[in-house]
Every structure is written in structure tokens, then in C-alpha cells.
PDB file of C-alpha atoms in Angstrom:
ATOM      1  CA  MET A  18      42.373 -50.374 -23.377  1.00 68.00           C
ATOM      2  CA  SER A  19      42.900 -51.133 -27.072  1.00 79.00           C
ATOM      3  CA  GLU A  20      40.817 -54.327 -26.721  1.00 83.00           C
ATOM      4  CA  PHE A  21      38.074 -52.315 -25.011  1.00 87.00           C
ATOM      5  CA  ASN A  22      38.063 -49.805 -27.887  1.00 88.00           C
ATOM      6  CA  ARG A  23      37.941 -52.567 -30.513  1.00 89.00           C
ATOM      7  CA  LEU A  24      35.049 -54.239 -28.731  1.00 89.00           C
ATOM      8  CA  PHE A  25      33.245 -50.919 -28.333  1.00 90.00           C
ATOM      9  CA  ASN A  26      33.613 -50.167 -32.067  1.00 91.00           C
ATOM     10  CA  SER A  27      32.405 -53.663 -32.983  1.00 90.00           C
ATOM     11  CA  PHE A  28      29.327 -53.213 -30.773  1.00 90.00           C
ATOM     12  CA  PHE A  29      28.640 -49.799 -32.305  1.00 92.00           C
ATOM     13  CA  LYS A  30      28.846 -51.036 -35.902  1.00 91.00           C
ATOM     14  CA  THR A  31      26.667 -54.047 -35.180  1.00 90.00           C
ATOM     15  CA  LYS A  32      23.982 -52.092 -33.345  1.00 91.00           C
ATOM     16  CA  THR A  33      23.745 -49.276 -35.950  1.00 90.00           C
ATOM     17  CA  LYS A  34      23.880 -51.307 -39.170  1.00 88.00           C
ATOM     18  CA  ASN A  35      20.142 -50.845 -39.945  1.00 88.00           C
ATOM     19  CA  PHE A  36      19.740 -47.241 -38.794  1.00 91.00           C
ATOM     20  CA  TYR A  37      20.116 -45.615 -42.221  1.00 91.00           C
ATOM     21  CA  ILE A  38      17.473 -47.922 -43.710  1.00 93.00           C
ATOM     22  CA  ILE A  39      15.120 -47.028 -40.849  1.00 93.00           C
ATOM     23  CA  ILE A  40      15.596 -43.292 -41.472  1.00 93.00           C
ATOM     24  CA  LEU A  41      15.062 -43.752 -45.220  1.00 94.00           C
ATOM     25  CA  PHE A  42      11.805 -45.649 -44.679  1.00 94.00           C
ATOM     26  CA  GLN A  43      10.739 -43.021 -42.143  1.00 94.00           C
ATOM     27  CA  LEU A  44      11.279 -40.232 -44.680  1.00 94.00           C
ATOM     28  CA  ILE A  45       9.341 -42.137 -47.322  1.00 94.00           C
ATOM     29  CA  ALA A  46       6.537 -43.017 -44.901  1.00 94.00           C
ATOM     30  CA  ALA A  47       6.250 -39.373 -43.795  1.00 92.00           C
ATOM     31  CA  LEU A  48       6.166 -38.279 -47.447  1.00 92.00           C
ATOM     32  CA  VAL A  49       3.424 -40.778 -48.330  1.00 90.00           C
ATOM     33  CA  ILE A  50       1.308 -39.851 -45.298  1.00 88.00           C
ATOM     34  CA  THR A  51       1.726 -36.160 -46.123  1.00 87.00           C
ATOM     35  CA  PHE A  52       0.785 -36.708 -49.758  1.00 85.00           C
ATOM     36  CA  PHE A  53      -2.458 -38.521 -48.939  1.00 83.00           C
ATOM     37  CA  SER A  54      -3.374 -35.978 -46.249  1.00 82.00           C
ATOM     38  CA  TYR A  55      -2.642 -33.082 -48.620  1.00 78.00           C
ATOM     39  CA  PHE A  56      -4.212 -34.495 -51.785  1.00 73.00           C
ATOM     40  CA  ASN A  57      -7.200 -36.611 -52.750  1.00 71.00           C
ATOM     41  CA  VAL A  58      -6.717 -39.283 -55.392  1.00 68.00           C
ATOM     42  CA  ALA A  59      -9.867 -40.440 -57.195  1.00 66.00           C
ATOM     43  CA  ASN A  60     -10.453 -41.708 -60.732  1.00 66.00           C
ATOM     44  CA  TRP A  61      -6.774 -41.169 -61.528  1.00 65.00           C
ATOM     45  CA  GLN A  62      -7.116 -37.479 -60.695  1.00 64.00           C
ATOM     46  CA  ILE A  63      -5.222 -35.662 -57.954  1.00 65.00           C
ATOM     47  CA  THR A  64      -6.935 -32.759 -56.187  1.00 64.00           C
ATOM     48  CA  LYS A  65      -5.940 -30.807 -53.108  1.00 66.00           C
ATOM     49  CA  ASN A  66      -7.737 -31.837 -49.929  1.00 66.00           C
ATOM     50  CA  THR A  67     -10.009 -28.952 -48.934  1.00 59.00           C
ATOM     51  CA  GLU A  68     -10.169 -30.269 -45.364  1.00 62.00           C
ATOM     52  CA  ASN A  69      -6.402 -29.839 -44.984  1.00 59.00           C
ATOM     53  CA  ASN A  70      -5.360 -27.440 -42.213  1.00 58.00           C
ATOM     54  CA  GLY A  71      -3.773 -25.073 -44.743  1.00 62.00           C
ATOM     55  CA  ALA A  72      -0.164 -25.853 -43.913  1.00 69.00           C
ATOM     56  CA  GLY A  73       2.298 -26.106 -46.771  1.00 79.00           C
ATOM     57  CA  PHE A  74       3.324 -29.492 -48.121  1.00 82.00           C
ATOM     58  CA  VAL A  75       6.915 -29.386 -46.839  1.00 86.00           C
ATOM     59  CA  PRO A  76       5.993 -28.095 -43.331  1.00 87.00           C
ATOM     60  CA  GLU A  77       3.426 -30.876 -43.059  1.00 87.00           C
ATOM     61  CA  TRP A  78       6.039 -33.376 -44.225  1.00 88.00           C
ATOM     62  CA  LEU A  79       8.337 -32.029 -41.500  1.00 90.00           C
ATOM     63  CA  LEU A  80       5.562 -32.363 -38.908  1.00 90.00           C
ATOM     64  CA  ILE A  81       4.780 -35.974 -39.836  1.00 91.00           C
ATOM     65  CA  PHE A  82       8.490 -36.793 -39.867  1.00 93.00           C
ATOM     66  CA  GLY A  83       8.821 -35.289 -36.373  1.00 93.00           C
ATOM     67  CA  ILE A  84       5.916 -37.367 -35.035  1.00 93.00           C
ATOM     68  CA  LEU A  85       7.407 -40.561 -36.481  1.00 94.00           C
ATOM     69  CA  ALA A  86      10.829 -39.556 -35.088  1.00 94.00           C
ATOM     70  CA  PHE A  87       9.377 -39.216 -31.581  1.00 93.00           C
ATOM     71  CA  LEU A  88       7.805 -42.690 -31.836  1.00 93.00           C
ATOM     72  CA  LEU A  89      10.975 -44.261 -33.226  1.00 93.00           C
ATOM     73  CA  ILE A  90      13.252 -42.642 -30.635  1.00 93.00           C
ATOM     74  CA  SER A  91      10.967 -43.942 -27.866  1.00 91.00           C
ATOM     75  CA  PHE A  92      11.090 -47.412 -29.427  1.00 92.00           C
ATOM     76  CA  ILE A  93      14.901 -47.352 -29.803  1.00 92.00           C
ATOM     77  CA  LEU A  94      15.263 -46.217 -26.176  1.00 90.00           C
ATOM     78  CA  ILE A  95      13.473 -49.391 -25.041  1.00 89.00           C
ATOM     79  CA  TYR A  96      14.707 -51.781 -27.733  1.00 90.00           C
ATOM     80  CA  THR A  97      18.459 -51.155 -27.669  1.00 89.00           C
ATOM     81  CA  PRO A  98      19.133 -52.024 -23.986  1.00 89.00           C
ATOM     82  CA  ILE A  99      16.909 -55.118 -24.213  1.00 88.00           C
ATOM     83  CA  HIS A 100      18.641 -56.236 -27.410  1.00 87.00           C
ATOM     84  CA  SER A 101      22.059 -55.565 -25.835  1.00 87.00           C
ATOM     85  CA  GLU A 102      21.362 -58.174 -23.160  1.00 85.00           C
ATOM     86  CA  ARG A 103      21.796 -60.842 -25.854  1.00 86.00           C
ATOM     87  CA  TYR A 104      25.437 -59.834 -26.192  1.00 87.00           C
ATOM     88  CA  ASN A 105      26.023 -60.221 -22.451  1.00 84.00           C
ATOM     89  CA  ARG A 106      25.145 -63.912 -22.640  1.00 80.00           C
ATOM     90  CA  SER A 107      26.557 -64.590 -26.116  1.00 80.00           C
ATOM     91  CA  GLN A 108      29.327 -67.150 -25.967  1.00 76.00           C
ATOM     92  CA  THR A 109      30.816 -65.742 -29.184  1.00 79.00           C
ATOM     93  CA  TRP A 110      31.064 -62.141 -27.955  1.00 78.00           C
ATOM     94  CA  ARG A 111      32.261 -63.151 -24.488  1.00 75.00           C
ATOM     95  CA  LEU A 112      35.354 -64.761 -26.066  1.00 75.00           C
ATOM     96  CA  ALA A 113      36.882 -61.270 -26.309  1.00 76.00           C
ATOM     97  CA  ALA A 114      40.178 -60.972 -24.424  1.00 79.00           C
ATOM     98  CA  ILE A 115      38.710 -58.692 -21.772  1.00 84.00           C
ATOM     99  CA  SER A 116      37.257 -59.077 -18.291  1.00 85.00           C
ATOM    100  CA  ASP A 117      33.516 -59.645 -17.941  1.00 86.00           C
ATOM    101  CA  GLY A 118      33.124 -56.301 -16.160  1.00 87.00           C
ATOM    102  CA  GLN A 119      34.860 -54.401 -18.967  1.00 89.00           C
ATOM    103  CA  PHE A 120      32.842 -56.363 -21.501  1.00 90.00           C
ATOM    104  CA  TYR A 121      29.635 -55.184 -19.814  1.00 91.00           C
ATOM    105  CA  LEU A 122      30.869 -51.571 -19.709  1.00 92.00           C
ATOM    106  CA  ALA A 123      31.701 -51.664 -23.438  1.00 91.00           C
ATOM    107  CA  ASN A 124      28.260 -53.089 -24.170  1.00 91.00           C
ATOM    108  CA  VAL A 125      26.267 -50.593 -22.102  1.00 92.00           C
ATOM    109  CA  LEU A 126      28.329 -47.550 -23.165  1.00 93.00           C
ATOM    110  CA  SER A 127      28.007 -48.508 -26.833  1.00 93.00           C
ATOM    111  CA  THR A 128      24.238 -48.836 -26.330  1.00 92.00           C
ATOM    112  CA  PHE A 129      24.055 -45.286 -24.972  1.00 93.00           C
ATOM    113  CA  VAL A 130      26.224 -43.903 -27.812  1.00 93.00           C
ATOM    114  CA  VAL A 131      24.074 -45.777 -30.334  1.00 93.00           C
ATOM    115  CA  PHE A 132      20.944 -44.151 -28.877  1.00 93.00           C
ATOM    116  CA  ILE A 133      22.488 -40.656 -29.064  1.00 93.00           C
ATOM    117  CA  TYR A 134      23.705 -41.399 -32.602  1.00 94.00           C
ATOM    118  CA  PHE A 135      20.172 -42.356 -33.644  1.00 94.00           C
ATOM    119  CA  ILE A 136      18.849 -39.049 -32.288  1.00 94.00           C
ATOM    120  CA  VAL A 137      21.526 -37.166 -34.265  1.00 93.00           C
ATOM    121  CA  ILE A 138      20.702 -38.869 -37.560  1.00 94.00           C
ATOM    122  CA  GLU A 139      17.018 -38.159 -36.877  1.00 94.00           C
ATOM    123  CA  ILE A 140      17.787 -34.465 -36.414  1.00 94.00           C
ATOM    124  CA  ILE A 141      19.727 -34.116 -39.704  1.00 94.00           C
ATOM    125  CA  PRO A 142      16.767 -34.834 -42.075  1.00 93.00           C
ATOM    126  CA  ALA A 143      14.540 -32.667 -39.871  1.00 93.00           C
ATOM    127  CA  ILE A 144      16.964 -29.742 -40.252  1.00 93.00           C
ATOM    128  CA  VAL A 145      17.084 -30.254 -44.039  1.00 92.00           C
ATOM    129  CA  LEU A 146      13.274 -30.283 -44.236  1.00 91.00           C
ATOM    130  CA  ALA A 147      13.092 -27.203 -41.987  1.00 90.00           C
ATOM    131  CA  PHE A 148      15.512 -25.278 -44.243  1.00 89.00           C
ATOM    132  CA  LEU A 149      13.549 -26.382 -47.315  1.00 90.00           C
ATOM    133  CA  ALA A 150      10.270 -25.267 -45.729  1.00 87.00           C
ATOM    134  CA  TYR A 151      11.831 -21.957 -44.694  1.00 85.00           C
ATOM    135  CA  PHE A 152      12.951 -21.060 -48.229  1.00 86.00           C
ATOM    136  CA  ILE A 153       9.877 -22.204 -50.180  1.00 85.00           C
ATOM    137  CA  ASP A 154       7.012 -21.648 -47.738  1.00 81.00           C
ATOM    138  CA  LYS A 155       6.298 -18.010 -46.809  1.00 81.00           C
ATOM    139  CA  PRO A 156       3.861 -18.718 -43.925  1.00 80.00           C
ATOM    140  CA  PHE A 157       6.425 -21.050 -42.357  1.00 78.00           C
ATOM    141  CA  GLN A 158       9.112 -18.383 -42.752  1.00 80.00           C
ATOM    142  CA  GLN A 159       6.891 -15.766 -41.147  1.00 81.00           C
ATOM    143  CA  GLY A 160       5.985 -18.085 -38.281  1.00 78.00           C
ATOM    144  CA  PHE A 161       9.676 -18.783 -37.680  1.00 76.00           C
ATOM    145  CA  HIS A 162      10.450 -15.058 -37.486  1.00 76.00           C
ATOM    146  CA  GLU A 163       7.590 -14.528 -35.039  1.00 73.00           C
ATOM    147  CA  LEU A 164       8.944 -17.384 -32.900  1.00 72.00           C
ATOM    148  CA  LEU A 165      12.387 -15.773 -32.765  1.00 70.00           C
ATOM    149  CA  GLN A 166      10.867 -12.442 -31.758  1.00 71.00           C
ATOM    150  CA  ALA A 167       8.848 -14.123 -29.009  1.00 67.00           C
ATOM    151  CA  ILE A 168      11.963 -15.626 -27.428  1.00 64.00           C
ATOM    152  CA  HIS A 169      13.240 -13.396 -24.646  1.00 61.00           C
ATOM    153  CA  PRO A 170      16.645 -12.016 -25.681  1.00 60.00           C
ATOM    154  CA  SER A 171      18.137 -11.643 -22.199  1.00 58.00           C
ATOM    155  CA  PHE A 172      20.359 -14.344 -20.739  1.00 56.00           C
ATOM    156  CA  ASP A 173      19.001 -16.049 -17.643  1.00 63.00           C
ATOM    157  CA  THR A 174      21.545 -18.129 -15.697  1.00 66.00           C
ATOM    158  CA  ARG A 175      18.755 -20.028 -13.914  1.00 69.00           C
ATOM    159  CA  VAL A 176      17.343 -21.184 -17.258  1.00 68.00           C
ATOM    160  CA  PHE A 177      20.849 -22.187 -18.347  1.00 69.00           C
ATOM    161  CA  PHE A 178      21.348 -24.383 -15.263  1.00 73.00           C
ATOM    162  CA  ILE A 179      17.862 -25.861 -15.640  1.00 76.00           C
ATOM    163  CA  VAL A 180      18.690 -26.853 -19.231  1.00 76.00           C
ATOM    164  CA  ILE A 181      22.038 -28.375 -18.203  1.00 82.00           C
ATOM    165  CA  GLY A 182      20.420 -30.179 -15.270  1.00 80.00           C
ATOM    166  CA  THR A 183      17.637 -31.524 -17.476  1.00 83.00           C
ATOM    167  CA  ILE A 184      20.167 -32.865 -19.994  1.00 85.00           C
ATOM    168  CA  MET A 185      22.137 -34.522 -17.179  1.00 87.00           C
ATOM    169  CA  LEU A 186      18.944 -36.036 -15.766  1.00 85.00           C
ATOM    170  CA  ALA A 187      17.966 -37.374 -19.199  1.00 88.00           C
ATOM    171  CA  ILE A 188      21.392 -39.012 -19.615  1.00 89.00           C
ATOM    172  CA  LEU A 189      21.269 -40.502 -16.114  1.00 88.00           C
ATOM    173  CA  SER A 190      17.736 -41.775 -16.751  1.00 87.00           C
ATOM    174  CA  CYS A 191      18.918 -43.541 -19.913  1.00 89.00           C
ATOM    175  CA  PHE A 192      21.675 -45.265 -17.967  1.00 90.00           C
ATOM    176  CA  PHE A 193      19.202 -46.133 -15.207  1.00 87.00           C
ATOM    177  CA  LEU A 194      17.008 -47.899 -17.772  1.00 87.00           C
ATOM    178  CA  TYR A 195      19.998 -49.802 -19.173  1.00 90.00           C
ATOM    179  CA  PHE A 196      21.282 -50.746 -15.715  1.00 90.00           C
ATOM    180  CA  ILE A 197      17.911 -51.845 -14.324  1.00 87.00           C
ATOM    181  CA  ILE A 198      17.271 -54.093 -17.349  1.00 87.00           C
ATOM    182  CA  SER A 199      20.716 -55.677 -16.923  1.00 87.00           C
ATOM    183  CA  PHE A 200      20.193 -56.056 -13.170  1.00 84.00           C
ATOM    184  CA  LEU A 201      16.867 -57.852 -13.654  1.00 83.00           C
ATOM    185  CA  ASN A 202      18.413 -60.071 -16.318  1.00 83.00           C
ATOM    186  CA  PHE A 203      21.562 -60.898 -14.340  1.00 83.00           C
ATOM    187  CA  ALA A 204      19.940 -61.351 -10.935  1.00 81.00           C
ATOM    188  CA  SER A 205      16.965 -63.403 -12.129  1.00 79.00           C
ATOM    189  CA  GLN A 206      19.159 -65.678 -14.247  1.00 77.00           C
ATOM    190  CA  ALA A 207      21.598 -66.146 -11.377  1.00 76.00           C
ATOM    191  CA  ILE A 208      18.718 -67.299  -9.148  1.00 76.00           C
ATOM    192  CA  ILE A 209      17.227 -69.528 -11.878  1.00 74.00           C
ATOM    193  CA  ASP A 210      20.592 -71.288 -12.278  1.00 68.00           C
ATOM    194  CA  PHE A 211      20.051 -72.825  -8.838  1.00 67.00           C
ATOM    195  CA  VAL A 212      16.798 -74.477  -9.987  1.00 63.00           C
ATOM    196  CA  PRO A 213      17.257 -78.241 -10.570  1.00 61.00           C
ATOM    197  CA  VAL A 214      17.725 -79.091 -14.257  1.00 55.00           C
ATOM    198  CA  ASN A 215      14.896 -81.684 -14.226  1.00 56.00           C
ATOM    199  CA  VAL A 216      12.228 -79.018 -13.495  1.00 57.00           C
ATOM    200  CA  ASN A 217       9.687 -78.526 -16.296  1.00 56.00           C
ATOM    201  CA  GLY A 218      10.609 -75.716 -18.747  1.00 61.00           C
ATOM    202  CA  ALA A 219       7.220 -73.986 -18.463  1.00 68.00           C
ATOM    203  CA  ILE A 220       7.517 -73.918 -14.663  1.00 65.00           C
ATOM    204  CA  THR A 221      11.011 -72.449 -14.987  1.00 65.00           C
ATOM    205  CA  LYS A 222       9.726 -69.624 -17.227  1.00 68.00           C
ATOM    206  CA  ILE A 223       6.879 -68.844 -14.825  1.00 72.00           C
ATOM    207  CA  LEU A 224       9.351 -68.851 -11.944  1.00 70.00           C
ATOM    208  CA  HIS A 225      11.660 -66.556 -13.941  1.00 67.00           C
ATOM    209  CA  ILE A 226       8.839 -64.004 -14.456  1.00 75.00           C
ATOM    210  CA  PHE A 227       7.890 -64.239 -10.770  1.00 73.00           C
ATOM    211  CA  ILE A 228      11.496 -63.617  -9.688  1.00 74.00           C
ATOM    212  CA  ILE A 229      11.748 -60.584 -11.985  1.00 74.00           C
ATOM    213  CA  CYS A 230       8.546 -59.122 -10.469  1.00 79.00           C
ATOM    214  CA  ILE A 231       9.924 -59.663  -6.950  1.00 79.00           C
ATOM    215  CA  LEU A 232      13.240 -58.040  -7.913  1.00 73.00           C
ATOM    216  CA  ILE A 233      11.453 -55.012  -9.425  1.00 74.00           C
ATOM    217  CA  TRP A 234       9.395 -54.549  -6.263  1.00 75.00           C
ATOM    218  CA  PHE A 235      12.403 -55.081  -3.995  1.00 72.00           C
ATOM    219  CA  PHE A 236      14.700 -52.683  -5.860  1.00 69.00           C
ATOM    220  CA  PHE A 237      12.215 -49.819  -6.095  1.00 69.00           C
ATOM    221  CA  GLU A 238      11.180 -50.312  -2.466  1.00 71.00           C
ATOM    222  CA  ILE A 239      14.794 -50.100  -1.300  1.00 70.00           C
ATOM    223  CA  ASN A 240      15.445 -47.192  -3.685  1.00 66.00           C
ATOM    224  CA  SER A 241      12.436 -45.303  -2.357  1.00 67.00           C
ATOM    225  CA  ILE A 242      13.509 -45.807   1.255  1.00 65.00           C
ATOM    226  CA  PHE A 243      17.083 -44.754   0.510  1.00 64.00           C
ATOM    227  CA  ILE A 244      16.144 -41.609  -1.450  1.00 63.00           C
ATOM    228  CA  GLY A 245      13.130 -40.621   0.625  1.00 61.00           C
ATOM    229  CA  ASN A 246      14.688 -41.167   4.029  1.00 61.00           C
ATOM    230  CA  VAL A 247      18.456 -41.546   4.044  1.00 58.00           C
ATOM    231  CA  LEU A 248      19.499 -39.189   1.235  1.00 59.00           C
ATOM    232  CA  PHE A 249      16.897 -36.536   1.979  1.00 59.00           C
ATOM    233  CA  SER A 250      17.775 -36.588   5.695  1.00 60.00           C
ATOM    234  CA  LEU A 251      21.480 -36.094   4.961  1.00 55.00           C
ATOM    235  CA  ILE A 252      20.800 -33.167   2.624  1.00 55.00           C
ATOM    236  CA  THR A 253      18.356 -31.612   5.089  1.00 56.00           C
ATOM    237  CA  LYS A 254      20.997 -31.714   7.838  1.00 53.00           C
ATOM    238  CA  MET A 255      23.395 -29.853   5.525  1.00 52.00           C
ATOM    239  CA  ASP A 256      20.856 -26.978   5.540  1.00 52.00           C
ATOM    240  CA  PHE A 257      21.139 -25.976   1.868  1.00 49.00           C
ATOM    241  CA  ARG A 258      17.766 -24.185   2.227  1.00 50.00           C
ATOM    242  CA  ILE A 259      16.465 -25.803  -0.968  1.00 49.00           C
ATOM    243  CA  ASP A 260      13.320 -27.851  -1.358  1.00 47.00           C
ATOM    244  CA  TYR A 261      15.087 -30.823  -2.937  1.00 42.00           C
ATOM    245  CA  TYR A 262      11.886 -32.731  -3.512  1.00 43.00           C
ATOM    246  CA  SER A 263      10.928 -30.141  -6.118  1.00 53.00           C
ATOM    247  CA  GLU A 264      14.401 -29.190  -7.317  1.00 69.00           C
ATOM    248  CA  LEU A 265      16.451 -30.607 -10.144  1.00 73.00           C
ATOM    249  CA  PRO A 266      19.723 -31.063  -8.184  1.00 76.00           C
ATOM    250  CA  PHE A 267      18.130 -33.600  -5.861  1.00 74.00           C
ATOM    251  CA  ALA A 268      16.812 -35.628  -8.813  1.00 76.00           C
ATOM    252  CA  VAL A 269      20.233 -35.579 -10.487  1.00 81.00           C
ATOM    253  CA  LEU A 270      21.998 -36.620  -7.273  1.00 80.00           C
ATOM    254  CA  ALA A 271      19.495 -39.392  -6.484  1.00 78.00           C
ATOM    255  CA  ASN A 272      19.701 -40.744 -10.040  1.00 82.00           C
ATOM    256  CA  THR A 273      23.499 -40.656  -9.974  1.00 86.00           C
ATOM    257  CA  ILE A 274      23.630 -42.691  -6.771  1.00 84.00           C
ATOM    258  CA  SER A 275      21.066 -45.187  -8.085  1.00 83.00           C
ATOM    259  CA  ASP A 276      23.059 -45.618 -11.307  1.00 88.00           C
ATOM    260  CA  ALA A 277      26.309 -46.121  -9.395  1.00 89.00           C
ATOM    261  CA  ILE A 278      24.741 -48.797  -7.155  1.00 86.00           C
ATOM    262  CA  LEU A 279      23.211 -50.625 -10.128  1.00 87.00           C
ATOM    263  CA  LEU A 280      26.471 -50.470 -12.080  1.00 90.00           C
ATOM    264  CA  PHE A 281      28.386 -51.963  -9.143  1.00 90.00           C
ATOM    265  CA  LEU A 282      25.791 -54.736  -8.732  1.00 87.00           C
ATOM    266  CA  ASN A 283      25.767 -55.546 -12.454  1.00 89.00           C
ATOM    267  CA  ILE A 284      29.565 -55.793 -12.675  1.00 91.00           C
ATOM    268  CA  PHE A 285      29.580 -58.009  -9.586  1.00 88.00           C
ATOM    269  CA  LEU A 286      26.854 -60.274 -10.992  1.00 85.00           C
ATOM    270  CA  ILE A 287      28.371 -60.634 -14.462  1.00 87.00           C
ATOM    271  CA  ASN A 288      31.797 -61.359 -12.964  1.00 85.00           C
ATOM    272  CA  HIS A 289      30.574 -64.079 -10.606  1.00 81.00           C
ATOM    273  CA  PHE A 290      27.140 -65.424 -11.616  1.00 75.00           C
ATOM    274  CA  PHE A 291      26.254 -64.617 -15.231  1.00 72.00           C
ATOM    275  CA  GLU A 292      27.829 -67.056 -17.683  1.00 70.00           C
ATOM    276  CA  ALA A 293      27.779 -67.156 -21.478  1.00 63.00           C
ATOM    277  CA  SER A 294      25.382 -69.465 -23.289  1.00 63.00           C
ATOM    278  CA  GLU A 295      25.644 -71.355 -26.566  1.00 55.00           C
ATOM    279  CA  GLN A 296      22.044 -70.502 -27.485  1.00 53.00           C
ATOM    280  CA  ASN A 297      22.759 -66.764 -27.843  1.00 47.00           C
ATOM    281  CA  LYS A 298      24.927 -65.579 -30.737  1.00 43.00           C
TER     282      LYS A 298
END
């Protein structure tokens, strides 16, 4: 367990080493965009842009920062699991005194924690800008008070469970993305390894892409049959009197089962068919 923790911490530090620079550049970029949307610069003179929507400078800075944060979070969600696949095949990282299955778990769990960590450090500057806008911008302060008054004060347990279910579904969806990328990588590479070594490299790459497309089609076809027929039939026979096709619990359950199957397949593939390579560091 201690080796797993050390490997997990090493993954985390490596994957987050540039995050603070990204946030700093994001803040500066949002500030610059806000400045040039709020002011006109001509003949070395700065004048306020009359076509501006009337929002204060700091609230607009917060808005631009939020838009950039949404784009960056979407990018990190896609980039981190793809980048993590390099570690799975790295001969250097695979020298860790740990089983291949545990190595994969440390890699994928650290990727998820890294993604959550990036969201947290995105939220901190946004909170600071929101507090700054609240104390120096009266229209923003008034709009915030009106928002609080518009929120219904009573506690609704259904809303609470919807929020919890949505968070669970978001987490499971993240893991599904990580697992499906690993599955396509592991399975396609395992099949490619059976191709004769004297086959042209370009043909091998084309074959690799073709195999990935077949695997994507095959997995989602099987997944659709399992969820649409098998799982739904079992739940219907239990007579829960819930339309699970339109309810959150069914989505959470289906995603959980899909994640568990993919995790089992990935651990099996990395233990038996997916070897380290000298080309990946």
C-alpha cells in the first residue's frame, strides 16, 4: 500500500506541475480581454467603450475568466486521460515495485484527482474576483441580493437527491471516459502486437485506427444491448414503478456497471497483453 501511495503522489505531482502557470495566464488573458472590451485605445489615449454592455470592470473580468475556465476544464477533461496513457506504456514508470493492475489504478485515480484539483484551483480565483466585484460594484451587489431572494428558501429533498445523483453521474462519467480511452488503447495495441513485424509502418497505423473504430462500435453496441434490454428488463421485473429511462437512478446504475466492466477488462489487458515500451518515457 505504501508503494501505491508513493506512486500515486508521484503521478499527482507530475500531472499538476504546470497548473499554476495555466491559471496565472488565464487570469492575465481574462484581464487583457476585459480591458480591450471595456476601453478603446487610440492615439495613446484610453477611453471607455460606449458599446460596452454597462457591466462593471471586475464583473466583466469575472465573466471572461469563467468562460475561459469552462473551456480549460473541458480541455483538461479530455487531455489528462489521453496523456495518462503514456505512463501506462512507459518503461520507466512501469519499473515501480507494484503489480500492473495496481499501477493502472494509481494512474487512473491520480488522473481523476488531478481533474478535480484543477476545478478547485479554478474556483478559487473566481471566488476572489466575485468578492472583489461584490464590494466595489454596487449593481453586482444588488444583482446578487436579488438572486438570493429569488432562491426558494424551503428545503426540497427531491432536489437534494437530484443534486447528489447528478454529482455521482458526473464522477462516473469521468471514470467512463478514462476507462474507455484505456480500453481502446490496451485492446487495439494488444491486437496490433500480433501483426507481423515486417508489415509497413503506415499500414500498421491505418490498421490501428481501423481496429479502434471497430472496438468503439462493438463496445457501444454491446453496452446498448445490455442496458436497453438486460438491465432494463431486470429492473422492470422488480416493479419499482419508476420510469428508469427518464430517471437519474437508472443512469447512475447503468454507468456504474459499465465502469466496473471496463475497469475489469483494463486490468486484465494490462496484466496480460499490454507491455511497457522504451519509446515512451
